[in-house]
Amino acid sequence: VWTSYAHIASWGILLARTSDEGAPQNGISYFICPMKTPGIDIRPIVDMTGDHAFNEVFFDEVRIPADHLIGDVNEGWRLAKVTLGNERVSLSGEGALWGRGPSANDLVNLAKGESLTALQRESLVKCWSHGEILRLLRIRTLSAVLAGREPGPEASVRKALADDHGQEIMGLAVEFAGVGAMDSSVGPFGLTGSEAQTWRHGFLYAQALTIGGGTSVVQRNIIAERVLQLPKELSV
């Protein structure tokens, strides 16, 4: 479930169990699967913005050639982690919504010339500062990838911080809209029309940031165990 753009994708990633020996993660292989293969059923999920990006995907007696295997048999868990790491790097643009959409700089530019309280100014400065920290972290992460290194747990650090930051930006935008936020046609500082719609859509979409692409809880577990070397979470 939650397969992004499965309805328009030509290929999908399929992790399949190919061995039951050893640790559970050691018996997984990584395949690519043509999405037009007979037996694949794709059902849309419409989110609260009204968009259709996610899907449920069902496999019913689906068969694919053995040469669709990527890497070695039973090496799928490592490749899946590399894939997720690269995905987290790809979501690291300046925009609040996984690299897209408005940014903290956009909000600052809207606020110029507006009458803000001291608390609002402080919140806006903190938001902009968080954006600058993430920009520098993004440069460091991208530089490592361009140098040929696999994305490590540092990608989880940036994603966890960026997801919170995206919600911070959109939360401030709603605050700056005031009571006008109750009107779907009004944005921050009285914006109207398509610009207001961009911010409204962003606020609704931002609620998914700490869930999609690996939840914030998962990211923090990765950071705790692989960066800070804390004890592993107890298995129940």
mmCIF file of C-alpha atoms in Angstrom:
data_model
loop_
_atom_site.group_PDB
_atom_site.id
_atom_site.type_symbol
_atom_site.label_atom_id
_atom_site.label_comp_id
_atom_site.label_asym_id
_atom_site.label_seq_id
_atom_site.Cartn_x
_atom_site.Cartn_y
_atom_site.Cartn_z
ATOM 1 C CA VAL A 1 0.000 0.000 0.000
ATOM 2 C CA TRP A 2 1.045 3.674 -0.497
ATOM 3 C CA THR A 3 2.934 2.867 -3.699
ATOM 4 C CA SER A 4 3.721 6.253 -5.221
ATOM 5 C CA TYR A 5 2.787 6.732 -8.897
ATOM 6 C CA ALA A 6 2.219 3.019 -9.499
ATOM 7 C CA HIS A 7 -0.582 4.015 -11.885
ATOM 8 C CA ILE A 8 1.875 5.721 -14.262
ATOM 9 C CA ALA A 9 5.047 3.714 -13.589
ATOM 10 C CA SER A 10 6.442 1.331 -16.198
ATOM 11 C CA TRP A 11 8.457 -0.628 -13.639
ATOM 12 C CA GLY A 12 8.101 -1.341 -9.949
ATOM 13 C CA ILE A 13 10.442 -2.637 -7.261
ATOM 14 C CA LEU A 14 9.529 -6.029 -5.836
ATOM 15 C CA LEU A 15 11.210 -7.406 -2.714
ATOM 16 C CA ALA A 16 10.571 -11.143 -2.549
ATOM 17 C CA ARG A 17 11.554 -13.780 -0.017
ATOM 18 C CA THR A 18 13.875 -16.282 -1.677
ATOM 19 C CA SER A 19 15.260 -18.055 1.394
ATOM 20 C CA ASP A 20 14.148 -18.795 4.949
ATOM 21 C CA GLU A 21 17.654 -19.542 6.230
ATOM 22 C CA GLY A 22 19.506 -17.262 8.631
ATOM 23 C CA ALA A 23 18.278 -13.852 9.738
ATOM 24 C CA PRO A 24 14.962 -12.778 8.140
ATOM 25 C CA GLN A 25 16.542 -9.897 6.217
ATOM 26 C CA ASN A 26 19.127 -12.235 4.663
ATOM 27 C CA GLY A 27 16.536 -14.120 2.617
ATOM 28 C CA ILE A 28 15.175 -11.230 0.545
ATOM 29 C CA SER A 29 15.942 -10.594 -3.135
ATOM 30 C CA TYR A 30 15.415 -7.410 -5.152
ATOM 31 C CA PHE A 31 13.536 -7.607 -8.465
ATOM 32 C CA ILE A 32 12.161 -5.100 -10.939
ATOM 33 C CA CYS A 33 8.680 -5.862 -12.201
ATOM 34 C CA PRO A 34 6.865 -4.513 -15.300
ATOM 35 C CA MET A 35 3.696 -2.872 -13.967
ATOM 36 C CA LYS A 36 1.674 -4.151 -16.939
ATOM 37 C CA THR A 37 2.340 -7.774 -15.946
ATOM 38 C CA PRO A 38 -0.866 -9.865 -15.798
ATOM 39 C CA GLY A 39 -2.104 -10.282 -12.229
ATOM 40 C CA ILE A 40 -1.061 -6.828 -10.991
ATOM 41 C CA ASP A 41 -4.055 -4.809 -9.778
ATOM 42 C CA ILE A 42 -3.505 -1.101 -9.014
ATOM 43 C CA ARG A 43 -6.152 0.713 -6.966
ATOM 44 C CA PRO A 44 -5.963 4.494 -6.419
ATOM 45 C CA ILE A 45 -5.780 6.238 -3.037
ATOM 46 C CA VAL A 46 -6.964 9.868 -3.125
ATOM 47 C CA ASP A 47 -5.464 12.001 -0.343
ATOM 48 C CA MET A 48 -7.083 14.942 1.461
ATOM 49 C CA THR A 49 -5.688 17.441 -1.049
ATOM 50 C CA GLY A 50 -7.746 15.686 -3.724
ATOM 51 C CA ASP A 51 -4.616 14.401 -5.467
ATOM 52 C CA HIS A 52 -4.029 10.828 -6.616
ATOM 53 C CA ALA A 53 -0.377 9.951 -6.141
ATOM 54 C CA PHE A 54 -0.603 6.848 -3.941
ATOM 55 C CA ASN A 55 -1.969 3.416 -4.716
ATOM 56 C CA GLU A 56 -2.680 -0.015 -3.359
ATOM 57 C CA VAL A 57 -0.964 -2.680 -5.456
ATOM 58 C CA PHE A 58 -2.109 -6.315 -5.392
ATOM 59 C CA PHE A 59 -0.201 -9.271 -6.884
ATOM 60 C CA ASP A 60 -2.301 -12.289 -7.882
ATOM 61 C CA GLU A 61 -0.254 -15.226 -9.221
ATOM 62 C CA VAL A 62 2.189 -12.786 -10.855
ATOM 63 C CA ARG A 63 5.221 -14.331 -12.569
ATOM 64 C CA ILE A 64 8.299 -12.455 -13.777
ATOM 65 C CA PRO A 65 11.524 -13.696 -15.440
ATOM 66 C CA ALA A 66 14.448 -14.633 -13.206
ATOM 67 C CA ASP A 67 16.660 -12.150 -15.079
ATOM 68 C CA HIS A 68 14.657 -9.298 -13.512
ATOM 69 C CA LEU A 69 16.761 -9.883 -10.397
ATOM 70 C CA ILE A 70 18.920 -6.895 -9.402
ATOM 71 C CA GLY A 71 22.195 -7.779 -7.700
ATOM 72 C CA ASP A 72 22.680 -11.180 -6.111
ATOM 73 C CA VAL A 73 20.079 -13.549 -4.721
ATOM 74 C CA ASN A 74 19.305 -12.802 -1.057
ATOM 75 C CA GLU A 75 21.045 -9.396 -1.266
ATOM 76 C CA GLY A 76 17.782 -7.465 -1.544
ATOM 77 C CA TRP A 77 17.752 -5.990 1.958
ATOM 78 C CA ARG A 78 21.023 -4.111 1.411
ATOM 79 C CA LEU A 79 19.898 -2.871 -2.003
ATOM 80 C CA ALA A 80 16.562 -1.754 -0.558
ATOM 81 C CA LYS A 81 18.380 0.333 2.064
ATOM 82 C CA VAL A 82 20.550 1.912 -0.643
ATOM 83 C CA THR A 83 17.412 2.667 -2.676
ATOM 84 C CA LEU A 84 15.722 4.310 0.313
ATOM 85 C CA GLY A 85 18.873 6.297 1.082
ATOM 86 C CA ASN A 86 18.983 7.621 -2.474
ATOM 87 C CA GLU A 87 15.274 8.429 -2.292
ATOM 88 C CA ARG A 88 15.858 10.495 0.853
ATOM 89 C CA VAL A 89 18.655 12.359 -0.921
ATOM 90 C CA SER A 90 16.383 12.998 -3.926
ATOM 91 C CA LEU A 91 13.778 14.568 -1.615
ATOM 92 C CA SER A 92 16.262 17.108 -0.298
ATOM 93 C CA GLY A 93 15.506 20.178 -2.411
ATOM 94 C CA GLU A 94 14.811 23.584 -0.891
ATOM 95 C CA GLY A 95 11.008 23.387 -1.078
ATOM 96 C CA ALA A 96 9.060 22.450 2.034
ATOM 97 C CA LEU A 97 7.297 19.492 0.431
ATOM 98 C CA TRP A 98 10.071 16.952 -0.142
ATOM 99 C CA GLY A 99 12.061 19.469 -2.149
ATOM 100 C CA ARG A 100 9.075 20.991 -3.945
ATOM 101 C CA GLY A 101 6.686 23.809 -3.174
ATOM 102 C CA PRO A 102 7.245 26.969 -1.114
ATOM 103 C CA SER A 103 10.332 27.399 1.057
ATOM 104 C CA ALA A 104 11.217 29.340 4.194
ATOM 105 C CA ASN A 105 12.723 32.015 1.934
ATOM 106 C CA ASP A 106 9.382 32.345 0.139
ATOM 107 C CA LEU A 107 7.633 32.890 3.465
ATOM 108 C CA VAL A 108 10.221 35.477 4.521
ATOM 109 C CA ASN A 109 9.747 37.352 1.248
ATOM 110 C CA LEU A 110 5.975 37.399 1.775
ATOM 111 C CA ALA A 111 6.467 38.790 5.278
ATOM 112 C CA LYS A 112 8.564 41.749 4.145
ATOM 113 C CA GLY A 113 6.693 44.987 4.781
ATOM 114 C CA GLU A 114 4.072 43.243 6.932
ATOM 115 C CA SER A 115 3.360 44.171 10.547
ATOM 116 C CA LEU A 116 4.462 41.211 12.673
ATOM 117 C CA THR A 117 4.484 40.763 16.415
ATOM 118 C CA ALA A 118 7.788 40.121 18.177
ATOM 119 C CA LEU A 119 6.793 36.471 18.638
ATOM 120 C CA GLN A 120 5.958 36.094 14.942
ATOM 121 C CA ARG A 121 9.280 37.646 13.936
ATOM 122 C CA GLU A 122 11.125 35.275 16.267
ATOM 123 C CA SER A 123 9.270 32.271 14.821
ATOM 124 C CA LEU A 124 10.034 33.389 11.269
ATOM 125 C CA VAL A 125 13.740 33.887 12.007
ATOM 126 C CA LYS A 126 13.960 30.429 13.603
ATOM 127 C CA CYS A 127 12.225 28.915 10.583
ATOM 128 C CA TRP A 128 14.617 30.634 8.161
ATOM 129 C CA SER A 129 17.624 29.519 10.274
ATOM 130 C CA HIS A 130 16.427 25.917 10.186
ATOM 131 C CA GLY A 131 16.180 26.198 6.407
ATOM 132 C CA GLU A 132 19.770 27.418 6.135
ATOM 133 C CA ILE A 133 21.030 24.566 8.318
ATOM 134 C CA LEU A 134 19.205 22.084 6.107
ATOM 135 C CA ARG A 135 20.586 23.731 2.963
ATOM 136 C CA LEU A 136 24.150 23.188 4.199
ATOM 137 C CA LEU A 137 23.360 19.628 5.266
ATOM 138 C CA ARG A 138 21.863 19.008 1.816
ATOM 139 C CA ILE A 139 25.076 20.201 0.149
ATOM 140 C CA ARG A 140 27.156 17.888 2.336
ATOM 141 C CA THR A 141 24.910 14.891 1.628
ATOM 142 C CA LEU A 142 24.809 15.511 -2.135
ATOM 143 C CA SER A 143 28.580 16.016 -2.237
ATOM 144 C CA ALA A 144 29.085 12.607 -0.627
ATOM 145 C CA VAL A 145 26.801 10.933 -3.186
ATOM 146 C CA LEU A 146 28.494 12.708 -6.107
ATOM 147 C CA ALA A 147 31.824 11.476 -4.746
ATOM 148 C CA GLY A 148 30.555 7.912 -5.169
ATOM 149 C CA ARG A 149 29.635 7.088 -1.582
ATOM 150 C CA GLU A 150 26.387 5.294 -0.800
ATOM 151 C CA PRO A 151 23.878 7.382 1.161
ATOM 152 C CA GLY A 152 24.286 6.447 4.796
ATOM 153 C CA PRO A 153 22.269 7.223 7.911
ATOM 154 C CA GLU A 154 23.063 10.915 7.351
ATOM 155 C CA ALA A 155 20.260 10.906 4.767
ATOM 156 C CA SER A 156 17.886 9.925 7.578
ATOM 157 C CA VAL A 157 19.149 12.848 9.670
ATOM 158 C CA ARG A 158 18.305 15.290 6.928
ATOM 159 C CA LYS A 159 14.926 13.739 6.159
ATOM 160 C CA ALA A 160 13.827 13.764 9.801
ATOM 161 C CA LEU A 161 14.819 17.421 10.169
ATOM 162 C CA ALA A 162 13.429 18.471 6.775
ATOM 163 C CA ASP A 163 10.037 16.863 7.398
ATOM 164 C CA ASP A 164 9.621 18.773 10.657
ATOM 165 C CA HIS A 165 10.819 21.929 8.898
ATOM 166 C CA GLY A 166 8.260 21.533 6.111
ATOM 167 C CA GLN A 167 5.466 21.343 8.667
ATOM 168 C CA GLU A 168 6.999 24.317 10.474
ATOM 169 C CA ILE A 169 6.870 26.436 7.290
ATOM 170 C CA MET A 170 3.289 25.513 6.497
ATOM 171 C CA GLY A 171 2.166 25.943 10.098
ATOM 172 C CA LEU A 172 3.564 29.481 10.133
ATOM 173 C CA ALA A 173 1.879 30.208 6.808
ATOM 174 C CA VAL A 174 -1.492 29.271 8.310
ATOM 175 C CA GLU A 175 -0.755 31.393 11.382
ATOM 176 C CA PHE A 176 0.061 34.377 9.165
ATOM 177 C CA ALA A 177 -3.206 33.830 7.282
ATOM 178 C CA GLY A 178 -5.069 34.366 10.549
ATOM 179 C CA VAL A 179 -8.818 33.879 10.451
ATOM 180 C CA GLY A 180 -8.523 33.996 6.660
ATOM 181 C CA ALA A 181 -7.154 30.444 6.845
ATOM 182 C CA MET A 182 -10.756 29.302 7.333
ATOM 183 C CA ASP A 183 -11.389 30.441 3.757
ATOM 184 C CA SER A 184 -9.765 28.064 1.273
ATOM 185 C CA SER A 185 -9.202 30.948 -1.152
ATOM 186 C CA VAL A 186 -7.066 32.999 1.265
ATOM 187 C CA GLY A 187 -3.370 32.417 1.973
ATOM 188 C CA PRO A 188 -0.756 33.996 4.265
ATOM 189 C CA PHE A 189 -0.833 37.797 4.455
ATOM 190 C CA GLY A 190 -4.085 37.934 2.522
ATOM 191 C CA LEU A 191 -2.830 36.189 -0.622
ATOM 192 C CA THR A 192 -5.588 35.109 -2.989
ATOM 193 C CA GLY A 193 -5.915 33.150 -6.207
ATOM 194 C CA SER A 194 -3.423 30.520 -7.319
ATOM 195 C CA GLU A 195 -0.754 31.690 -4.853
ATOM 196 C CA ALA A 196 -3.116 31.139 -1.927
ATOM 197 C CA GLN A 197 -4.019 27.716 -3.316
ATOM 198 C CA THR A 198 -0.322 26.766 -3.413
ATOM 199 C CA TRP A 199 0.030 27.449 0.314
ATOM 200 C CA ARG A 200 -3.294 25.797 1.201
ATOM 201 C CA HIS A 201 -2.358 22.662 -0.751
ATOM 202 C CA GLY A 202 1.063 22.746 0.907
ATOM 203 C CA PHE A 203 -0.389 22.848 4.414
ATOM 204 C CA LEU A 204 -2.596 19.830 3.749
ATOM 205 C CA TYR A 205 0.177 17.911 1.971
ATOM 206 C CA ALA A 206 2.723 18.696 4.696
ATOM 207 C CA GLN A 207 0.906 16.449 7.151
ATOM 208 C CA ALA A 208 2.224 13.472 5.159
ATOM 209 C CA LEU A 209 5.878 14.507 5.414
ATOM 210 C CA THR A 210 6.536 12.738 8.706
ATOM 211 C CA ILE A 211 4.885 9.550 7.372
ATOM 212 C CA GLY A 212 5.921 9.063 3.732
ATOM 213 C CA GLY A 213 9.340 7.848 2.655
ATOM 214 C CA GLY A 214 9.998 6.349 6.077
ATOM 215 C CA THR A 215 8.234 7.742 9.147
ATOM 216 C CA SER A 216 9.977 10.125 11.526
ATOM 217 C CA VAL A 217 9.942 7.378 14.165
ATOM 218 C CA VAL A 218 11.805 5.041 11.789
ATOM 219 C CA GLN A 219 14.294 7.779 10.872
ATOM 220 C CA ARG A 220 15.016 8.491 14.535
ATOM 221 C CA ASN A 221 15.560 4.800 15.226
ATOM 222 C CA ILE A 222 18.084 4.678 12.356
ATOM 223 C CA ILE A 223 19.849 7.765 13.706
ATOM 224 C CA ALA A 224 19.893 6.383 17.255
ATOM 225 C CA GLU A 225 21.260 2.974 16.295
ATOM 226 C CA ARG A 226 23.555 3.746 13.342
ATOM 227 C CA VAL A 227 24.786 7.261 14.101
ATOM 228 C CA LEU A 228 24.671 7.533 17.895
ATOM 229 C CA GLN A 229 25.356 3.799 18.431
ATOM 230 C CA LEU A 230 22.593 3.533 21.024
ATOM 231 C CA PRO A 231 21.195 0.109 21.988
ATOM 232 C CA LYS A 232 18.783 -1.386 19.464
ATOM 233 C CA GLU A 233 15.074 -1.095 20.044
ATOM 234 C CA LEU A 234 13.644 -4.091 21.878
ATOM 235 C CA SER A 235 11.979 -6.680 19.646
ATOM 236 C CA VAL A 236 8.584 -7.887 20.829
#
